[in-house]
mmCIF file of C-alpha atoms in Angstrom:
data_model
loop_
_atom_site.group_PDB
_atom_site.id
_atom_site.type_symbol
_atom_site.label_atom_id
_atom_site.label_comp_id
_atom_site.label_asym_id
_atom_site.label_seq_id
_atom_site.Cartn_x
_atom_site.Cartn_y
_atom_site.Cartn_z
ATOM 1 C CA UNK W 1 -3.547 -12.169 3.961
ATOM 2 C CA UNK W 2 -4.824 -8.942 5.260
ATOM 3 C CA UNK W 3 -8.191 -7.320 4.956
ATOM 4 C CA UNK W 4 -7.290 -5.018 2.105
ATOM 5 C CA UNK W 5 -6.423 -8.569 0.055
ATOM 6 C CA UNK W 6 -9.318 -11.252 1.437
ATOM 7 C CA UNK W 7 -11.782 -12.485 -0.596
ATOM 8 C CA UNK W 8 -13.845 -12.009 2.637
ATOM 9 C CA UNK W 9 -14.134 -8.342 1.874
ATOM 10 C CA UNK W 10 -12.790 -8.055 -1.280
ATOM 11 C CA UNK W 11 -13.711 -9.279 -4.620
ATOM 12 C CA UNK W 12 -10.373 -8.443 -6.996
ATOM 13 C CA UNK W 13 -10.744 -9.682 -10.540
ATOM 14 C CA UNK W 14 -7.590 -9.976 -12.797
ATOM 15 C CA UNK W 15 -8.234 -6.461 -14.666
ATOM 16 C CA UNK W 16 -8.498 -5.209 -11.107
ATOM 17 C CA UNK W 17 -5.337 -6.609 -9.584
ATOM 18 C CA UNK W 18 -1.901 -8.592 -9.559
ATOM 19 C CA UNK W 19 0.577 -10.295 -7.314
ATOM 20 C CA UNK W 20 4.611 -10.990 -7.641
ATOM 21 C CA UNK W 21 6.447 -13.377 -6.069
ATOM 22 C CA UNK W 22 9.944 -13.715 -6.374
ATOM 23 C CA UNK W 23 11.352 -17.422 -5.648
ATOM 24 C CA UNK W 24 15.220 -18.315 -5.336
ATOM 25 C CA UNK W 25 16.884 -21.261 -7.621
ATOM 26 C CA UNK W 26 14.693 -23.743 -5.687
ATOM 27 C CA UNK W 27 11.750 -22.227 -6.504
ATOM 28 C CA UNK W 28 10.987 -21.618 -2.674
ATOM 29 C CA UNK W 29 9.063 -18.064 -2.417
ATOM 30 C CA UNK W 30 11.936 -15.287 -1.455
ATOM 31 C CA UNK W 31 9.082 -12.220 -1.507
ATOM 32 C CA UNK W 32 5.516 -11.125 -2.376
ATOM 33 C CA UNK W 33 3.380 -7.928 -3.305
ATOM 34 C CA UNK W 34 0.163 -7.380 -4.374
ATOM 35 C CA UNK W 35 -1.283 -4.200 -6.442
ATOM 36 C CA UNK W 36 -4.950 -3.103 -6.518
ATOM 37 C CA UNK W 37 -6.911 -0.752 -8.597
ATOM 38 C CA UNK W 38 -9.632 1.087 -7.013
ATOM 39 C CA UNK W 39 -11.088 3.445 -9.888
ATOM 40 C CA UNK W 40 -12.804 5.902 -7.304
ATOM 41 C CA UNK W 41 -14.052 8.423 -10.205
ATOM 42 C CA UNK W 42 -14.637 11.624 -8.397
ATOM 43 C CA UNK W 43 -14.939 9.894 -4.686
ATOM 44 C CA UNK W 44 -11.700 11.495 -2.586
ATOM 45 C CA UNK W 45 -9.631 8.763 -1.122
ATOM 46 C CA UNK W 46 -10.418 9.660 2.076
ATOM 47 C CA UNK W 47 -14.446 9.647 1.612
ATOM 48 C CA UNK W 48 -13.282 6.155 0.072
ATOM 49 C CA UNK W 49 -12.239 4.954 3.504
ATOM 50 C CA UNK W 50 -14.840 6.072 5.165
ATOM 51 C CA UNK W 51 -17.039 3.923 3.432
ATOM 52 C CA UNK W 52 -14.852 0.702 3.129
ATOM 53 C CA UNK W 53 -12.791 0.685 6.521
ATOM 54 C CA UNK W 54 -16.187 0.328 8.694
ATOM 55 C CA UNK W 55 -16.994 -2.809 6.759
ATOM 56 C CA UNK W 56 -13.609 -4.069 7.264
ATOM 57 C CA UNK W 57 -12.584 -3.044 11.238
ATOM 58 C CA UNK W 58 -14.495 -2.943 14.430
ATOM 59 C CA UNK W 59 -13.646 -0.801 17.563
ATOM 60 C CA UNK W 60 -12.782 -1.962 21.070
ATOM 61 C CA UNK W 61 -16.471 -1.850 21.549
ATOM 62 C CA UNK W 62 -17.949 -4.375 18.798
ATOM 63 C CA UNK W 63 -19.250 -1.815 16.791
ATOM 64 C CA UNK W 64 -17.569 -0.170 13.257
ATOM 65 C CA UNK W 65 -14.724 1.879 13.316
ATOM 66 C CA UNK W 66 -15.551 5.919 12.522
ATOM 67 C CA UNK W 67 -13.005 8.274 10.550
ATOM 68 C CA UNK W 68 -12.891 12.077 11.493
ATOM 69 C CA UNK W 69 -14.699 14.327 8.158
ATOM 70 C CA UNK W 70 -11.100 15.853 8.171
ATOM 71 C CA UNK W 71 -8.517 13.841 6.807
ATOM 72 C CA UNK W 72 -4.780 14.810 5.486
ATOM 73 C CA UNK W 73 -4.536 16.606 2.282
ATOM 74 C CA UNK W 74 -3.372 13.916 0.234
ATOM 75 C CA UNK W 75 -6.041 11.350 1.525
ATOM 76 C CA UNK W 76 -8.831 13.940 0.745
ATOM 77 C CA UNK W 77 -6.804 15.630 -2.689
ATOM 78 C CA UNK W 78 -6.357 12.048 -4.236
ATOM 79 C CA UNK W 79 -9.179 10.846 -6.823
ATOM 80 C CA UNK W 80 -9.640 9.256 -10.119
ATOM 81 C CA UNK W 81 -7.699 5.709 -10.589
ATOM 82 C CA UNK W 82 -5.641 4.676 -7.441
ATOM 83 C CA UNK W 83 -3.735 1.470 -6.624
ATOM 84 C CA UNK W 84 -3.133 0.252 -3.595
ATOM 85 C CA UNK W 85 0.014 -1.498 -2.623
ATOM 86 C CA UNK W 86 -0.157 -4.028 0.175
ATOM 87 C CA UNK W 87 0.860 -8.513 1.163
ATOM 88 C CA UNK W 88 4.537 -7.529 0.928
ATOM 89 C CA UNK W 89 6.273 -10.171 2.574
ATOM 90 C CA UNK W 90 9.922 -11.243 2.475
ATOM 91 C CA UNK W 91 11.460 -14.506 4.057
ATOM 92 C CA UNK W 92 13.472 -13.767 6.712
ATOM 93 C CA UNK W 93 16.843 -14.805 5.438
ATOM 94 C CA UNK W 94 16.574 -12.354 2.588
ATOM 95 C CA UNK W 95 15.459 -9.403 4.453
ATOM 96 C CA UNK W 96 17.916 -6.305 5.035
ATOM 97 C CA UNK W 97 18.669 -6.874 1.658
ATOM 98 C CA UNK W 98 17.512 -4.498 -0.434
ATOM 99 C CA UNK W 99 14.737 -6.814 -1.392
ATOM 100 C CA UNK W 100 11.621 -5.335 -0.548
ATOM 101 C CA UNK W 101 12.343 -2.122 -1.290
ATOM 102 C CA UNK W 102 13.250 -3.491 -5.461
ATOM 103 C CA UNK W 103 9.870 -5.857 -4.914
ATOM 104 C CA UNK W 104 8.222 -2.199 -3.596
ATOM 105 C CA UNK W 105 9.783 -0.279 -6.947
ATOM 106 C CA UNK W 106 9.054 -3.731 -9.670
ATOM 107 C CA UNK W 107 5.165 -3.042 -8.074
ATOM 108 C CA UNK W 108 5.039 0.722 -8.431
ATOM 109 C CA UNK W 109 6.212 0.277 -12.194
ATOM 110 C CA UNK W 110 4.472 -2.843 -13.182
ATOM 111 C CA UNK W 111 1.245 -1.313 -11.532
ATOM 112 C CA UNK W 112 1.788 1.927 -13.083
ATOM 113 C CA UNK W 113 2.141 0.419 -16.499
ATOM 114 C CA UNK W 114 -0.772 -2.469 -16.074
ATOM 115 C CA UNK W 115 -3.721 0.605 -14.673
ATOM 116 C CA UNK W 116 -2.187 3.809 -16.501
ATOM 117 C CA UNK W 117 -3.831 6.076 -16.067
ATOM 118 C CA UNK W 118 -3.851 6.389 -12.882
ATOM 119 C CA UNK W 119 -3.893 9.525 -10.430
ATOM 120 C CA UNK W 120 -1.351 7.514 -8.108
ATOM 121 C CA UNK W 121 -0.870 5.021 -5.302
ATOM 122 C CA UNK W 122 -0.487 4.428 -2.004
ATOM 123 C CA UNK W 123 0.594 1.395 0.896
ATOM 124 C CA UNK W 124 0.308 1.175 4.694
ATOM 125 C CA UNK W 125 3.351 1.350 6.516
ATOM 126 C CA UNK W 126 4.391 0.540 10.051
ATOM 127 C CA UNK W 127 5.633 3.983 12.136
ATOM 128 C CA UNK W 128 9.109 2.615 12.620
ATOM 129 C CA UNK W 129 9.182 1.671 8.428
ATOM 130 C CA UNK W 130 8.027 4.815 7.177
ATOM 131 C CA UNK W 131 10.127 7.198 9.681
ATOM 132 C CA UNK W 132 13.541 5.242 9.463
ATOM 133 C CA UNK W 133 13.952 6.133 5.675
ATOM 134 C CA UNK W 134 12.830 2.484 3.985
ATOM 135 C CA UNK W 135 9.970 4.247 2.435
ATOM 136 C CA UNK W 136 12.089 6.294 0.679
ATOM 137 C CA UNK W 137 14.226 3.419 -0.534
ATOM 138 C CA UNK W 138 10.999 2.106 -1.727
ATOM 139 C CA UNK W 139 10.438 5.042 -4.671
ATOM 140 C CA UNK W 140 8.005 6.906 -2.197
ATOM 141 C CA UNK W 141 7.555 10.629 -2.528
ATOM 142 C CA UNK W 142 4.415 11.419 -0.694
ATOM 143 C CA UNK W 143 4.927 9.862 3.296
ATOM 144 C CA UNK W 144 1.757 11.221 6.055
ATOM 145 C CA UNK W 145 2.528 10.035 9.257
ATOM 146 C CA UNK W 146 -0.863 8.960 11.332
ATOM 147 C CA UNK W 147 -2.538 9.157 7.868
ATOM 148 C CA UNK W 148 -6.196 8.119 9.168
ATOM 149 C CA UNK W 149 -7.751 10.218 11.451
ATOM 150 C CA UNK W 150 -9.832 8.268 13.526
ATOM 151 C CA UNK W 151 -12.963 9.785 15.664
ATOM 152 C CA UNK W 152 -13.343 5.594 16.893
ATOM 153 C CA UNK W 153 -10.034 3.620 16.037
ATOM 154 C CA UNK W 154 -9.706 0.295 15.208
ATOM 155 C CA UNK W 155 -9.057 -2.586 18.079
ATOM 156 C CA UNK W 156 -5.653 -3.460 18.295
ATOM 157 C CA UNK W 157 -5.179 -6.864 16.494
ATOM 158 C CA UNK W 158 -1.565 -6.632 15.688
ATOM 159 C CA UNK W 159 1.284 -6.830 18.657
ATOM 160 C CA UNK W 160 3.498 -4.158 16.968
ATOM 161 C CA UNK W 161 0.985 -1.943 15.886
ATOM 162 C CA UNK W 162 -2.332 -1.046 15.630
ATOM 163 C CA UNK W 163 -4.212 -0.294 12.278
ATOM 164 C CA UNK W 164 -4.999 3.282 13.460
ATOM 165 C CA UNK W 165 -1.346 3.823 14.203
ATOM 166 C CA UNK W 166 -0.118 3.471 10.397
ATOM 167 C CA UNK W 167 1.624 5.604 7.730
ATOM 168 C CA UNK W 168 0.510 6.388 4.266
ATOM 169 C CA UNK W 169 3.203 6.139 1.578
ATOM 170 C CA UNK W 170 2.534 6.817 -1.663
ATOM 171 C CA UNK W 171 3.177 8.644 -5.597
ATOM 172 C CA UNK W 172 1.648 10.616 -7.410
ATOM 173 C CA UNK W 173 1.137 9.758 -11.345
ATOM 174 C CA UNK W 174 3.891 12.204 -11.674
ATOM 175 C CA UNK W 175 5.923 10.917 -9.214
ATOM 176 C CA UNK W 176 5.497 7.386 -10.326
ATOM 177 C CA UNK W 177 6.975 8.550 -14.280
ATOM 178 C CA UNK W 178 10.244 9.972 -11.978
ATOM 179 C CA UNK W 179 10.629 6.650 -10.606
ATOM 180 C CA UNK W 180 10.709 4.871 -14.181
ATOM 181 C CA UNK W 181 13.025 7.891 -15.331
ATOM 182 C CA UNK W 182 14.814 7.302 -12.486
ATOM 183 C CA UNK W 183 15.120 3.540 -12.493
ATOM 184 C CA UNK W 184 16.163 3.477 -16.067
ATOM 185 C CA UNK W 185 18.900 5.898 -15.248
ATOM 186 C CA UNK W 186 19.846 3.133 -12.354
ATOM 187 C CA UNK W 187 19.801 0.579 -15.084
ATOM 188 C CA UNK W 188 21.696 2.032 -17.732
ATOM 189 C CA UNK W 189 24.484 2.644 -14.963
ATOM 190 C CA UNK W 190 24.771 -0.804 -14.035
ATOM 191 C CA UNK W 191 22.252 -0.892 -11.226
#
C-alpha cells in the first residue's frame, strides 16, 4: 500500500473512501483500486500538496520534500471536492488485458456517483503509462507530464521511477459525465 492509502498517514473513513477488487471464479483477487475524497473547499490542489506531500516524503537529505509556488494549471485551477485514484494493481496473468484500464473506468464512475459533486479527479501515473496512450484507455482527459514541480524532490524509493518523476491523469466533473455518456453508448453496443 502506498503513502496516499496507509493508515500511517492517512485516516480514510467509509464516507471518505472505497476499494474494488475484482476476483476470478476461484475467488483469487484478479485486480484492485482504491478512490479517495479530499473535499479541499477553496484550497487549490496544488497548495493541497504542498501541505500533505512534506508529511509524507523526505529528500535525499533527511529532511521534507519542498514543491515550487508554481505548479501546472490544472494542479493550481482544481478545487472544491476531488478524488484521488490510486492501489491499482492487477495480477500478472491478467494484465495486457484490458483490465485495468475497465477497473480505471468502474472507479471513475463508481467514484463519481458515490462523492458527486465533485470538481474532478486525478491518479499518479508512471512516465512510460501515461505517454504510451494507457491513460487514455483509462477514460482520462486531462494528462500533465512532470505534474509536481519540485524545488527539493523526493528520494528515489522506487527502481522504475521516482515519485518526483510522475504524471498526473485526471477528469474534470465534466469530463467524468462524458465518460458515463460514453460508456453507456459502449454498453448499449455490446461493449
Amino acid at each position: 500500500m502506498t503513502e496516499h492509502f496507509s493508515v500511517q498517514y492517512q485516516t480514510i473513513m467509509p464516507p471518505q473512501g472505497f476499494w474494488i477488487m475484482l476476483t476470478d471464479e476461484w475467488g483469487i483477487p484478479v485486480g484492485t483500486v482504491a478512490a479517495r475524497l479530499d473535499d479541499l473547499g477553496p484550497t487549490s490542489l496544488a497548495d493541497f500538496w504542498k501541505i500533505y506531500l512534506p508529511r509524507t516524503y523526505t529528500a535525499e537529505d533527511g529532511k521534507p520534500v519542498e514543491l515550487k509556488e508554481r505548479q501546472p494549471s490544472f494542479c493550481q485551477e482544481t478545487r472544491g471536492r476531488i478524488i484521488y485514484l490510486g492501489e491499482m494493481w492487477v495480477a500478472e496473468r491478467y494484465r495486457h488485458r484490458g483490465v485495468a484500464a475497465t477497473l480505471a473506468k468502474l472507479i471513475q464512475i463508481k467514484a463519481f456517483q458515490r462523492f458527486s459533486p465533485v470538481t474532478g479527479l486525478y491518479v499518479w501515473m508512471r512516465p512510460q503509462h501515461a505517454s504510451s496512450g494507457f491513460a487514455q484507455a483509462c477514460g482520462f482527459q486531462t494528462i500533465v507530464p512532470d505534474a509536481i514541480k519540485w524545488s527539493r524532490p523526493p528520494a528515489a524509493r522506487d527502481k522504475n521511477v521516482s515519485v518526483s518523476e510522475l504524471w498526473l491523469a485526471g477528469n474534470s466533473a465534466a469530463a467524468l459525465s462524458d465518460l458515463v455518456y460514453d460508456l453507456s453508448d459502449e454498453i448499449q453496443r455490446g461493449w
